[in-house]
Amino acid sequence: MSSDFANPGSKPGLEIWRIESLAAVPLPAKDFGTFYDGDSYLVLKTTETTGGKYVYDLFFWLGSESSQDEQGAAAYKAVELDDLLGGAPVQHREVQDCESDSFLGCFKKISYEKGGVKSGFRKVERDVYETRLLHVKGSRTVRIKPVAIDHTTLNAGDVFVLDAGLSIYLWNGSGASHKEKAKGLEVALAIKDDERGGRAKLTACDQGAEEAAFWEALGGQGPVAAATPDDSPTGSSKGALKLVRVSDASGSLSTTEVACGDTLERSMLDSKDVFIVDNEAEVFVWVGKEATADEKKGGMETGVKYTAGRPKGVRVTKVSEGAEPALFKSLFKSWKPPATPADFSMVGRSGNVAQATAQASAADLAKGMSDCSFGESEDVADDGSGKTEMYRIEDFEPVPVDQATYGQFFAGDSYIVKYTYLSSGREATLLYFWLGKDSTTDEQGAAALHAKQMDDNLGGQATQVRVTMGKEPPHLVRLFGGKLVVHSGGRASGFKNKGDEDSYDEDGVALYHVKGFGGADSTKAAQVAEVATSLNSGDCFVLLTPASAFLWAGNGANETEKATAQAVCGVLKQGRKLQEVAEGGEPDAFWEALGGKGEYPSSSVLPEPDRPARLFLCSNATGAFKVEPLAHFSQSDLEEGDVYLLDVGNAVFVWVGSEANELEKGMAAETAASYVALEGYSADTAVLTVKSGSEPPIFTSHFLGWDASRAKVFLDPYEAKLAKAMAEQEAAQAAEEEARAASAAAKADAVAKAEAERASKASSGAPDGDPFEDDEPEPPPPPPPPPPP
């Protein structure tokens, strides 16, 4: 093994090496995510699969100012590391400012620094700092890089950190995103606390409200440029496909074009050679299992040379036969394309990688919505007749649940459901770890950890499935035979210092919403607020009182919901008298338990029971506005940064998150209108705009167990973190001033005490002396000398 690599890829995580003097030198973890533009790096990402197998992604990153020698060494060392790992890694060539999403996803943030390893180190003098301006930019992954210190560098769409030594300024452009602001604050605080030991003063200023000291440190005030586009979409656009063979059959490596066009066939690849697959946006180097050693080693270099003359952002990725990623397979007609969410924003193909993805029209987006299917294939396994075990996380440990209460979950807890069944005559296991919406982070982490440990105990052969509350897959619902119920409350956190307490609804009155469509596998119950406005005519509800269990069926409830409500009543009534109540025939006791009658969505405003509601996500986070269908949706799907379209058959709602941008709002409304027309709805079909936090019952009735108390009122993380930082800075300054005042007071007290002692001595006739010397009497004068003879 090369001395440059000590046991690489031996455990999951990241390993990074920097090229120094043409050798690969390990980088300490504290420096991960910081790259010098004069250097080249190797980044190895090791991932453990559910079966315990390791898969590798190997990136070699080339700084914009790194030398050809360093870049060549990085490529050579990547081949060396690839060989050490048996050719298993997928290799990626990354260029500064044009990194792939796969690379960016390895880091919480990417920071570029000027210089490199050859720049050496400078002697650091206390309180002497070089002023620098850092640019914070990005809609998906935020990048930080130093830029020229001048007002012309600023732009209204981004965030900048001006580091002037003991004064640090956080400047927010008027169009900067909250993510950029939060990341900029994180950078500013890191400089203040880590590099300056907390001695620097942080000042945050928005565009147009800068203080004079900011412009002085920047070198002068001037106009600010308009916003510039954030990250462009990557990996989606593709041009004409080309397939090029790389072979040494002639005695040296040579390339031959095999095919060119819109489609490629899997049969065109030959295991005995290496192939370049080019879609203009990205170049793949495919390495056959039987390729010669020279072909394997020279394939990546040939792929890089193949891109000569292209924009620097063209990526080169090496893949091995048998380990092809989904994106690579999607380029071939005979390979099944990857199962990704429908994307209706792409129209046509771009032959130039530098061009942004074309934006589809509202009519095209609406057609995509109309054509898409919400049907999901059978998720896994069987009919649910196997062995089911259920555990709740209590004090970080999985505790078996009483079998009589299987299927009952609490929103404040996390659970593991272990299901054992026969598959092709062999025993197989599914491990669902279910995370309640109110469960703590430590409980959720413990659930995931114990699911993995259970898998390890089974030899890594189990399938682990993470399930968030409200997004239960049909098979999990099936395991409980129509008796899946989610209660409010739960156990306290296992951390004793959190001050949490167990919380359960113990007043004897509880209301459960029963909703579903398409069969028992999608029908379940969730506890909701015990008020009349929680009801709706389209579903069933179970109301528990100390004496009775009411099964209330709305006029539009389907038979599956009624059957599930019956099963839920059987589980929950516990000796109460069962009363079946049809809408409109409620006894007084029913309304009394709900605090009186009230308005709720009735059958006159709800869609036909055989028409399921459909939810679509509308977002331009990737650069182009696109629409994606969301199957089995829940309240947790609604994110504040986006817009959603909810089609309920007789109306289309446009739900607007508090952080949605104007383009999303405008395009969503236009798309909704086009969709209504395309679906052939009546001319009077309403398109209703609903704002986050102000949802009417006619909207919330389409979500199982809507929790009004959890309606997301946006709390800007940047503002919250900034307020905390400013409060801490003011507290530190106040403490420092208090310490100075206390020191001054102590000195004043000492002087006053000395003056008092001096005055006391003066009044008693004692000589005035040094108050801090001992009060000893003066020695007598020496006797006079004897007289002369």
Coordinates of N, CA and C in Angstrom, one line a residue, residues 410-563:
F410 N -47.9 7.2 19.7 CA -48.1 8.5 20.3 C -47.2 9.5 19.5
A411 N -47.8 10.7 19.2 CA -47.1 11.7 18.4 C -45.8 12.2 19.0
G412 N -45.7 12.0 20.4 CA -44.5 12.5 21.1 C -43.4 11.4 21.3
D413 N -43.6 10.3 20.6 CA -42.7 9.2 20.8 C -42.1 8.7 19.5
S414 N -41.1 7.8 19.6 CA -40.6 7.1 18.4 C -40.7 5.6 18.6
Y415 N -40.8 4.8 17.6 CA -41.1 3.4 17.7 C -40.3 2.6 16.6
I416 N -40.1 1.3 16.9 CA -39.6 0.4 15.9 C -40.6 -0.7 15.7
V417 N -40.9 -1.0 14.5 CA -41.8 -2.1 14.2 C -41.0 -3.1 13.4
K418 N -40.9 -4.3 13.9 CA -40.1 -5.4 13.3 C -41.1 -6.4 12.7
Y419 N -40.9 -6.6 11.4 CA -41.9 -7.5 10.7 C -41.1 -8.6 10.1
T420 N -41.4 -9.9 10.4 CA -40.7 -11.1 9.8 C -41.7 -11.8 9.0
Y421 N -41.2 -12.2 7.8 CA -42.1 -12.9 6.8 C -41.3 -13.8 5.9
L422 N -41.9 -14.6 5.1 CA -41.2 -15.5 4.2 C -41.2 -14.9 2.8
S423 N -40.0 -14.9 2.2 CA -39.9 -14.4 0.8 C -39.1 -15.4 0.0
S424 N -39.8 -16.0 -1.0 CA -39.2 -17.1 -1.8 C -38.6 -18.2 -0.9
G425 N -39.4 -18.6 0.1 CA -39.1 -19.7 1.0 C -38.0 -19.4 2.0
R426 N -37.6 -18.1 2.1 CA -36.5 -17.7 3.1 C -37.1 -16.7 4.0
E427 N -36.6 -16.7 5.2 CA -37.1 -15.7 6.2 C -36.5 -14.3 5.9
A428 N -37.3 -13.3 5.9 CA -36.9 -11.9 5.6 C -37.4 -11.0 6.7
T429 N -36.8 -9.9 6.9 CA -37.2 -8.9 7.9 C -37.3 -7.5 7.5
L430 N -38.3 -6.8 7.9 CA -38.5 -5.4 7.7 C -38.4 -4.7 9.0
L431 N -37.6 -3.6 9.1 CA -37.5 -2.8 10.3 C -38.0 -1.4 10.0
Y432 N -39.2 -1.1 10.4 CA -39.7 0.3 10.3 C -39.3 1.0 11.6
F433 N -38.7 2.2 11.4 CA -38.6 3.1 12.6 C -39.4 4.3 12.4
W434 N -40.4 4.5 13.2 CA -41.5 5.5 13.1 C -41.2 6.6 14.0
L435 N -41.2 7.9 13.5 CA -40.8 9.0 14.2 C -42.0 10.0 14.4
G436 N -42.5 10.1 15.6 CA -43.6 11.0 15.8 C -43.2 12.5 15.6
K437 N -44.2 13.3 15.2 CA -43.9 14.7 14.9 C -43.4 15.5 16.1
D438 N -43.8 15.0 17.3 CA -43.4 15.8 18.5 C -42.3 15.0 19.3
S439 N -41.8 13.9 18.7 CA -40.8 13.2 19.5 C -39.5 14.0 19.4
T440 N -38.6 13.8 20.4 CA -37.4 14.6 20.5 C -36.3 14.1 19.6
T441 N -35.3 14.9 19.3 CA -34.2 14.5 18.5 C -33.5 13.3 19.0
D442 N -33.3 13.2 20.3 CA -32.6 12.1 20.9 C -33.4 10.8 20.8
E443 N -34.7 10.9 20.9 CA -35.6 9.7 20.7 C -35.5 9.2 19.3
Q444 N -35.6 10.1 18.3 CA -35.5 9.7 16.9 C -34.2 9.1 16.6
G445 N -33.1 9.7 17.1 CA -31.8 9.2 16.9 C -31.6 7.8 17.5
A446 N -32.2 7.6 18.7 CA -32.1 6.3 19.3 C -32.9 5.2 18.5
A447 N -34.0 5.6 17.9 CA -34.8 4.7 17.1 C -34.0 4.2 15.9
A448 N -33.4 5.2 15.2 CA -32.5 4.8 14.1 C -31.4 3.9 14.5
L449 N -30.7 4.3 15.6 CA -29.6 3.5 16.1 C -30.0 2.0 16.4
H450 N -31.1 1.9 17.1 CA -31.5 0.5 17.5 C -32.0 -0.3 16.3
A451 N -32.6 0.4 15.3 CA -33.0 -0.3 14.1 C -31.8 -0.9 13.4
K452 N -30.7 -0.1 13.4 CA -29.4 -0.5 12.7 C -28.8 -1.7 13.5
Q453 N -28.9 -1.6 14.9 CA -28.4 -2.7 15.7 C -29.1 -4.0 15.5
M454 N -30.5 -3.8 15.4 CA -31.3 -5.0 15.1 C -30.9 -5.6 13.8
D455 N -30.7 -4.8 12.8 CA -30.2 -5.2 11.5 C -28.9 -5.9 11.6
D456 N -28.0 -5.3 12.3 CA -26.6 -6.0 12.5 C -26.8 -7.4 13.1
N457 N -27.7 -7.5 14.1 CA -27.9 -8.8 14.8 C -28.4 -9.8 13.8
L458 N -29.1 -9.3 12.7 CA -29.6 -10.2 11.7 C -28.7 -10.4 10.6
G459 N -27.4 -10.0 10.8 CA -26.4 -10.2 9.7 C -26.5 -9.2 8.6
G460 N -27.2 -8.1 8.9 CA -27.3 -7.0 7.9 C -28.3 -7.4 6.8
Q461 N -29.1 -8.4 7.0 CA -30.0 -8.8 5.9 C -31.4 -8.2 6.0
A462 N -31.7 -7.4 7.0 CA -33.0 -6.7 7.1 C -33.1 -5.5 6.2
T463 N -34.3 -5.1 5.9 CA -34.5 -3.8 5.2 C -35.0 -2.8 6.2
Q464 N -34.3 -1.7 6.3 CA -34.7 -0.6 7.2 C -35.5 0.4 6.5
V465 N -36.6 0.9 7.1 CA -37.5 1.9 6.5 C -37.7 3.0 7.5
R466 N -37.3 4.2 7.2 CA -37.6 5.4 8.0 C -39.0 5.9 7.7
V467 N -39.8 6.1 8.7 CA -41.2 6.5 8.5 C -41.5 7.7 9.4
T468 N -41.9 8.8 8.8 CA -42.3 10.0 9.6 C -43.8 10.0 9.7
M469 N -44.3 10.5 10.9 CA -45.7 10.5 11.2 C -46.5 11.1 10.0
G470 N -47.5 10.5 9.6 CA -48.4 11.0 8.6 C -48.0 10.5 7.2
K471 N -46.8 9.8 7.1 CA -46.3 9.3 5.8 C -46.1 7.8 5.8
E472 N -47.0 7.1 6.6 CA -46.8 5.7 6.7 C -47.1 5.0 5.4
P473 N -46.2 4.1 4.9 CA -46.4 3.4 3.7 C -47.6 2.4 3.9
P474 N -48.2 2.0 2.8 CA -49.4 1.1 2.9 C -49.1 -0.2 3.6
H475 N -47.9 -0.8 3.4 CA -47.6 -2.1 4.0 C -47.6 -1.9 5.6
L476 N -47.1 -0.8 6.1 CA -47.0 -0.6 7.5 C -48.5 -0.5 8.1
V477 N -49.3 0.2 7.3 CA -50.7 0.4 7.7 C -51.4 -1.0 7.7
R478 N -51.1 -1.8 6.7 CA -51.7 -3.1 6.6 C -51.4 -4.1 7.8
L479 N -50.2 -3.9 8.4 CA -49.8 -4.8 9.5 C -50.8 -4.7 10.6
F480 N -51.5 -3.6 10.8 CA -52.3 -3.5 12.0 C -53.8 -3.6 11.7
G481 N -54.1 -4.1 10.5 CA -55.5 -4.5 10.1 C -56.5 -3.4 10.3
G482 N -56.2 -2.2 9.9 CA -57.2 -1.1 10.0 C -57.3 -0.5 11.3
K483 N -56.3 -0.7 12.2 CA -56.3 -0.2 13.5 C -55.1 0.7 13.9
L484 N -54.5 1.3 12.9 CA -53.4 2.2 13.1 C -54.0 3.6 13.6
V485 N -53.6 3.9 14.8 CA -54.1 5.1 15.5 C -53.0 5.9 16.0
V486 N -53.0 7.2 15.8 CA -51.9 8.1 16.4 C -52.6 9.0 17.4
H487 N -52.1 8.9 18.7 CA -52.6 9.7 19.8 C -51.7 10.9 20.0
S488 N -52.3 11.9 20.6 CA -51.5 13.0 21.0 C -50.7 12.7 22.3
G489 N -49.6 13.4 22.5 CA -48.8 13.2 23.7 C -47.7 12.2 23.6
G490 N -47.1 11.8 24.7 CA -46.0 10.8 24.7 C -45.2 10.9 25.9
R491 N -44.1 10.1 26.0 CA -43.2 10.1 27.1 C -42.2 11.2 27.0
A492 N -41.6 11.6 28.1 CA -40.6 12.7 28.1 C -39.3 12.2 27.5
S493 N -38.5 13.1 27.2 CA -37.1 12.8 26.7 C -36.3 12.0 27.7
G494 N -35.4 11.2 27.2 CA -34.5 10.5 28.1 C -33.5 11.3 28.8
F495 N -33.3 12.5 28.3 CA -32.4 13.5 29.0 C -33.0 14.1 30.2
K496 N -32.6 13.8 31.3 CA -33.2 14.3 32.6 C -33.1 15.8 32.7
N497 N -32.1 16.4 32.1 CA -31.9 17.8 32.3 C -32.8 18.7 31.4
K498 N -33.6 18.0 30.6 CA -34.5 18.8 29.7 C -35.7 19.3 30.4
G499 N -36.0 18.8 31.5 CA -37.2 19.2 32.2 C -38.5 18.8 31.6
D500 N -38.5 17.8 30.6 CA -39.7 17.4 30.0 C -40.5 16.5 31.0
E501 N -41.8 16.4 30.7 CA -42.6 15.5 31.5 C -43.5 14.7 30.5
D502 N -43.9 13.5 31.0 CA -44.8 12.7 30.1 C -46.1 13.5 29.9
S503 N -46.7 13.4 28.7 CA -47.9 14.2 28.4 C -48.9 13.3 27.7
Y504 N -50.1 13.2 28.3 CA -51.1 12.4 27.7 C -52.5 13.1 27.9
D505 N -53.4 12.8 27.0 CA -54.7 13.4 27.1 C -55.5 12.6 28.1
E506 N -55.7 13.0 29.3 CA -56.4 12.2 30.4 C -57.7 12.8 30.9
D507 N -58.3 13.7 30.1 CA -59.6 14.3 30.6 C -60.8 13.4 30.2
G508 N -60.5 12.3 29.6 CA -61.6 11.4 29.3 C -62.3 11.7 28.0
V509 N -62.0 12.8 27.3 CA -62.6 13.2 26.0 C -61.5 13.3 25.0
A510 N -61.8 12.6 23.9 CA -60.8 12.6 22.8 C -61.5 12.5 21.5
L511 N -61.0 13.1 20.4 CA -61.7 13.1 19.1 C -60.6 12.5 18.1
Y512 N -61.0 11.6 17.3 CA -60.1 11.0 16.3 C -60.6 11.1 14.9
H513 N -59.8 11.5 14.0 CA -60.2 11.7 12.6 C -59.8 10.5 11.8
V514 N -60.7 9.8 11.1 CA -60.5 8.6 10.3 C -60.6 9.0 8.9
K515 N -59.5 8.8 8.1 CA -59.5 9.3 6.7 C -58.7 8.3 5.9
G516 N -59.1 8.1 4.6 CA -58.3 7.3 3.7 C -59.0 7.3 2.3
F517 N -58.3 6.7 1.4 CA -58.9 6.5 0.1 C -58.2 5.3 -0.6
G518 N -59.0 4.5 -1.2 CA -58.4 3.4 -2.0 C -58.2 2.1 -1.3
G519 N -58.7 2.0 0.0 CA -58.6 0.7 0.7 C -58.1 0.9 2.1
A520 N -58.1 -0.3 2.8 CA -57.7 -0.2 4.2 C -56.2 0.1 4.3
D521 N -55.4 -0.1 3.3 CA -54.0 0.2 3.4 C -53.6 1.7 3.5
S522 N -54.6 2.5 3.2 CA -54.4 4.0 3.2 C -55.2 4.7 4.3
T523 N -56.0 3.9 5.0 CA -57.0 4.5 6.0 C -56.4 4.3 7.4
K524 N -56.4 5.4 8.2 CA -55.9 5.4 9.5 C -56.5 6.5 10.3
A525 N -56.2 6.6 11.6 CA -56.9 7.5 12.5 C -55.8 8.3 13.2
A526 N -56.1 9.6 13.5 CA -55.2 10.5 14.2 C -56.1 11.4 15.1
Q527 N -55.6 11.6 16.3 CA -56.3 12.5 17.3 C -56.2 13.9 16.9
V528 N -57.3 14.6 17.0 CA -57.4 16.1 16.7 C -58.1 16.8 17.8
A529 N -58.1 18.1 17.6 CA -58.7 19.0 18.7 C -60.2 18.6 18.9
E530 N -60.6 18.6 20.2 CA -62.0 18.2 20.5 C -63.0 19.4 20.4
V531 N -63.1 19.8 19.1 CA -64.0 20.9 18.8 C -64.8 20.6 17.5
A532 N -66.0 21.2 17.4 CA -66.8 20.9 16.3 C -66.2 21.2 14.9
T533 N -65.3 22.3 14.9 CA -64.7 22.7 13.7 C -63.7 21.7 13.1
S534 N -63.4 20.7 13.9 CA -62.5 19.6 13.4 C -63.2 18.6 12.5
L535 N -64.5 18.6 12.6 CA -65.3 17.6 11.8 C -65.3 18.1 10.3
N536 N -65.6 17.1 9.5 CA -66.0 17.4 8.1 C -66.8 16.3 7.5
S537 N -67.7 16.6 6.6 CA -68.6 15.7 6.0 C -68.0 14.6 5.2
G538 N -66.8 14.7 4.8 CA -66.2 13.7 3.9 C -65.6 12.5 4.6
D539 N -65.5 12.6 6.0 CA -64.7 11.5 6.7 C -65.5 11.0 7.9
C540 N -64.9 10.1 8.6 CA -65.5 9.6 9.9 C -64.7 10.1 11.1
F541 N -65.3 10.1 12.2 CA -64.7 10.6 13.4 C -65.1 9.7 14.6
V542 N -64.2 9.5 15.5 CA -64.5 8.7 16.7 C -64.4 9.7 17.9
L543 N -65.4 9.9 18.7 CA -65.4 10.8 19.8 C -65.6 9.9 21.1
L544 N -64.6 10.0 22.0 CA -64.6 9.3 23.3 C -65.0 10.3 24.4
T545 N -66.0 9.9 25.2 CA -66.3 10.6 26.4 C -66.2 9.6 27.6
P546 N -66.2 10.1 28.8 CA -66.1 9.1 29.9 C -67.1 8.0 29.9
A547 N -68.3 8.2 29.3 CA -69.4 7.2 29.3 C -69.6 6.6 27.9
S548 N -69.3 7.3 26.8 CA -69.7 6.8 25.5 C -68.5 6.9 24.5
A549 N -68.7 6.0 23.5 CA -67.8 6.1 22.3 C -68.7 6.4 21.1
F550 N -68.6 7.6 20.5 CA -69.5 7.9 19.4 C -68.7 7.7 18.1
L551 N -69.4 6.9 17.2 CA -68.8 6.8 15.8 C -69.6 7.6 14.9
W552 N -69.0 8.8 14.5 CA -69.7 9.7 13.7 C -69.3 9.6 12.2
A553 N -70.3 9.4 11.3 CA -70.0 9.2 9.9 C -70.5 10.4 9.1
G554 N -69.6 11.1 8.4 CA -70.0 12.2 7.6 C -70.8 11.7 6.4
N555 N -71.6 12.5 5.8 CA -72.4 12.1 4.6 C -71.6 11.6 3.5
G556 N -70.3 12.1 3.4 CA -69.5 11.7 2.2 C -68.4 10.7 2.6
A557 N -68.5 10.1 3.8 CA -67.5 9.1 4.2 C -67.6 7.8 3.3
N558 N -66.5 7.2 3.0 CA -66.6 6.0 2.2 C -66.6 4.8 3.1
E559 N -66.9 3.6 2.5 CA -67.1 2.4 3.3 C -65.8 2.0 4.0
T560 N -64.7 2.2 3.4 CA -63.4 1.8 4.1 C -63.2 2.7 5.3
E561 N -63.5 3.9 5.2 CA -63.4 4.8 6.4 C -64.4 4.4 7.5
K562 N -65.6 4.0 7.1 CA -66.5 3.5 8.1 C -66.1 2.2 8.8
A563 N -65.5 1.3 8.0 CA -65.0 0.1 8.6 C -63.8 0.3 9.5

